[in-house]
Amino acid sequence: MVKGNRYIYLTLLILSVFFLISVSSLAQSAKSKDVLVYGTSTDAATLDPHVQNDSHSEQIVAMLYNTLVKFEPDGKIVPDLAENWSVSEDNLTWTFKLKKGVKFHNGKEMTANDVKGTYDRFLAEDADATRLLAKNLTQMFKSVDVIDDYTVSITTKSPYGPMLSLLSNRTLAIMDPDVIAKYGASTGDFVESSIGTGAFKIVEWKKDEEIVVERFEDYFDEKAKLQKVIIRTIPEAASRVIALETGEIDMTNQFPAEDLQRLKNNPNITVRMTPSVGARLFRFGCNNPIISNTLVRRAIIYAIDRQAIIDGMFPGMAYPSTCSLTPVVWGYTNLGVIDQDLEKSKSLLAEAGYPNGFKTKIVTTPRYEKGVELAEVLSAQLSMVGIDAEIEVLEWSVLLPLWMGVTPEVFDQPIFIMGAGTSMMDADGGLRGLYTTTDTGTNERNYGFYSNAEVDKLIFAAMQETNPDKRLELYKRALEILYLEDPMGIMLFDTYNRTASVSSLQGVETNGVGMTYFERIYFE
Amino acid sequence: MLIKSKVLKRFLKRKSSLVGGIIIIIFILVAIFGPYLTSRNPLDIDLRNTYQKPNRDNWLGTDNLGRDTLTRLIYGARITLIISFTSVFLGTLVGLILGVIAGYYGGLIDNILMRTTDILLAFPGLLLAIAIVAILGSGIMNTMLAIAFYSIPYIARIVRGVVISIKGLEYIQACEVIGCSNFITIINHIIPNSMSQVIVNTTLNLGTAILTSSALSFLGLGVQPPHPEWGAMLSTARDVMRTTPIAALIPGVAITLVVLSFSLVGDGLRDALDPRLKNN
C-alpha cells in the first residue's frame, strides 16, 4: 500500500514538472512583441541626472528625463522641452519658450518654475560640486529666471558659445523640484524618487538585476512604440552574447571584439555601429618628474603602434585616433594618425637626457575593455625604446578615489588608462577642465595635472567665443599642442557605439554620445 | 632505514600515488629547467598572431596578445612552483611552531592560540586570502604571504593534536625523568615524531596553495600581468571560451593535473606513513 502510494506521488511529480515546463514554454511563445529585453553590463548607479556619471546610468536617465534641447542621432540639436529660443544681443541671456502640456510621470505639469527649480539645485552656493556633476559644467551660469509659466531665461557671466550643446547634456535634464525637495540626496536612488517627463517611466528596480520601464501614456511628444523595456544586468560579456543568441535578451550595447564577426554572420542578429565621442587613451601624470618633460612625452607617443593594437585586439571595433577629440565632437580637427617611429622616439629620448630609457609605471583597470591587455602591449612597445614600464592593475573602486581631487604629492600614476568622451559633443566639454590648469592645488577633473599656459588661454577664449569659425580656429591650435607638441596623453583609438539586436528589432538609433533612442524602437 | 623503505614500498604500491608522483616530478623539472626547454620569451607580444590554434610554430597555440601558450605555461609552472612551495613552507613553519607550543605547554597559551586559530578557521580560506591581498596589495610576494597566512591555522591545529597525543607517551615522560629541557624534548622527540602528519598535510596543502594562487590571479588579485600565471591565463582565455576553447583548456588542465597529483601523493603518503600500518 505504502509502496503504491509512492508511485502515485512520483507520477504526480513527473506530471507536474511536465505541466510547469509546458506552461513556461507557452508563456515564452506568448511573449508580446512590444516588450524589449535589453542586456547591459552594469546596473545604473543612480537615476539622478545631475549626479550620474557613467554611460549605463545615463542611458536610463535618457529614457526617463528630457532636456530643454536634444541631440538627434546625427548630432543636430533640436527642440525637446523648449519649443524655440533666442539669444540677446550681448550673447549673455538665452530665452527659452517651453512646450505646453508637458507632464511629469507623477501627473504634475512641467512649467518654467520647474526649470528654474531644477537648475537652482546645482547653481546654489552650497551645492556639493563633487556629487552634483552639473555644478562644474554650469560654472558660467549667472542666474535662471522665470519670465512667465512657459518662458525661462538663462543668463551667463560671459558669452558661452556651446550653450545649446551643454543644455542637450542629460546632466542638465529637467526634474521635478518637489521630488528633489522630498527625497534630497536619495533622489534617483529608487523608483519613487526617479520622476521625469520622459517617454518611459520606471516601474521596478531590482538593484544589480533589472530595471523595468513602461511607456508613459501622457508623453508630450510622439509616444514610445514599445510598451515595456526590461534592462537586465548581465556582467559577463560572454554570457551577454549567449543570452542574445538564445533569445533571452533582444538587444545589448556591449559585446567583445572576439564575438563581432560571429554576430555579424548570424542571420538572426543585426549589428549596428556608429562613430562615437569615446576614445581610449593613456594619460600622462605630469606631476611625475620624468614624464613632466615634454620631450619624454613626445618620445612616448611615437613609440606606440596603434594599428597593431587595433588589428590584434579590437578588429573592426575601433580606428586610430587623429586628434585628442573624436570626429563626431564639434571642434575636432584631423591632425593625422601618429605612426610608430622608433628612431624618432629614441632621438627624442636622447635629447631629453634619457638615451637608455628609464623606469616608469602604467596604471590600468579591467573596468575598461581589455584595460590590462592594453597596458601589457604598451609596456612591451615602450620597451623597444628602452622604457621599462611596470604594470599596476587596480580595481575601479580603488582607482577612482586615487584619481579624484588628489594633490600632486599623492598622485603616483606616470601613465594611466583613461576613457574620454564628452556628453555634450563639443570641444568645450572635451577639453575644458580635463586639460586646463587647476588652481585649487588638487587635480579636480584634470587627473594628470596637465598644464600649458597657451592651452589654458585658447580653451577659455574658445569657450567665450560665439563665432563658430573663430572657435574652430582656437580649438585647432589647442589640439595641435595637446595632441602633438606638448602631449597630454597617448591617444590610441576612437571607438564605435555598438549595438547588437535580434533582426526583427527596427528603429534602433544611437547618437555619438552612445545614447540609444529607445522610444523609437519597435519590433517588425 | 628499514621503516623508510617499507614506507616507500607501501607508497609505490598505490598506482594513483605513483602517477601523481611522476606528474609532480615532471612539473618540478619543467619549472626548474623551463628556460632551457624553450628559446622563446613568454612576454613576447605578437599582435598579428593572436588566438592561434595549435600549429607547428606554437605547439599549444597563442593567447590574446599572440604570446606562445606553451612558453607561458612553462614559465607559469615556475611561478606556480615558487608561490606554492614558499608559501606552504612559510605557513607550515609558523603553524608547526605555534602548534607545538600550544600542544606542549597547554593551559592559557594553548587557549589563546587555539581560539585565535578558531577565528581564522571560521573564514573560508580563499576569502581570508583575498582579504589579506586587499590589505597588502597584489603581487607575487603578497600572494605568497596571503597563502602562507591562511594555511597557518590548519597546520597549527593538526600539530597541536599530534603533540598532545605524543606528550602522554612513555618516552616523553622518560625524557622528563632524565632531566631533558623542554627545548631538547621538543626538538629531538616531539617534532620528529609529529613529522609524518606534517608531511602529509604539507603535500595536500601544496595542491590547495596552487589552487588558491590561481584563483587569486584569476580574480586579478594575485600575480600581476604580464607575468604568466596559470590562473591569470585561464582568466584572460575565459572571454574567448566559445571561439577558442583551447586557450582556456590548457591552463585549466594544467592546474587540475598538478593539484590532483598533489592530492593523490598526499593521500598515498598518509596511508604509507600511517603508524597503524607500520608493523604490517
CSV table of C-alpha atoms in Angstrom, one decimal, chain A residues 236 241-242 245 258-259 262 305 308-309 312-313 372-373 376-377 380-381 391 393, chain B residues 45 47-48 50-51 64-65 67 72 138 219 224-226 236 238-240 242-243:
chain,number,residue,atom,x,y,z
A,236,GLU,CA,29.9,38.7,-18.0
A,241,VAL,CA,26.3,37.4,-26.1
A,242,ILE,CA,25.0,33.9,-25.4
A,245,GLU,CA,21.9,34.3,-29.3
A,258,GLU,CA,36.1,38.4,-30.5
A,259,ASP,CA,32.3,37.9,-31.0
A,262,ARG,CA,30.2,35.7,-35.3
A,305,ASP,CA,52.0,51.1,-32.9
A,308,ALA,CA,48.7,46.8,-34.5
A,309,ILE,CA,46.8,47.3,-31.3
A,312,GLY,CA,45.2,42.5,-32.8
A,313,MET,CA,42.7,43.4,-30.0
A,372,VAL,CA,45.0,45.2,-18.6
A,373,GLU,CA,46.0,43.8,-22.0
A,376,GLU,CA,50.7,44.9,-21.4
A,377,VAL,CA,51.0,45.9,-25.0
A,380,ALA,CA,56.0,45.8,-24.5
A,381,GLN,CA,56.1,48.6,-27.1
A,391,ILE,CA,52.1,47.5,-14.7
A,393,VAL,CA,46.3,46.8,-12.1
B,45,ILE,CA,53.8,40.1,-27.9
B,47,LEU,CA,49.5,41.2,-32.2
B,48,ARG,CA,49.3,39.8,-35.6
B,50,THR,CA,46.5,36.3,-31.6
B,51,TYR,CA,44.5,33.3,-30.6
B,64,ASN,CA,45.1,37.1,-26.6
B,65,LEU,CA,48.3,39.1,-27.3
B,67,ARG,CA,52.2,35.1,-26.9
B,72,ARG,CA,53.8,30.8,-20.9
B,138,SER,CA,48.6,42.3,-5.1
B,219,LEU,CA,40.4,37.3,-10.0
B,224,GLN,CA,50.3,40.9,-11.9
B,225,PRO,CA,50.4,41.0,-15.7
B,226,PRO,CA,52.3,40.5,-17.9
B,236,THR,CA,42.0,36.0,-20.0
B,238,ARG,CA,37.6,33.0,-20.5
B,239,ASP,CA,36.5,35.7,-22.8
B,240,VAL,CA,37.0,33.5,-25.9
B,242,ARG,CA,33.3,29.9,-27.3
B,243,THR,CA,35.6,30.8,-30.1
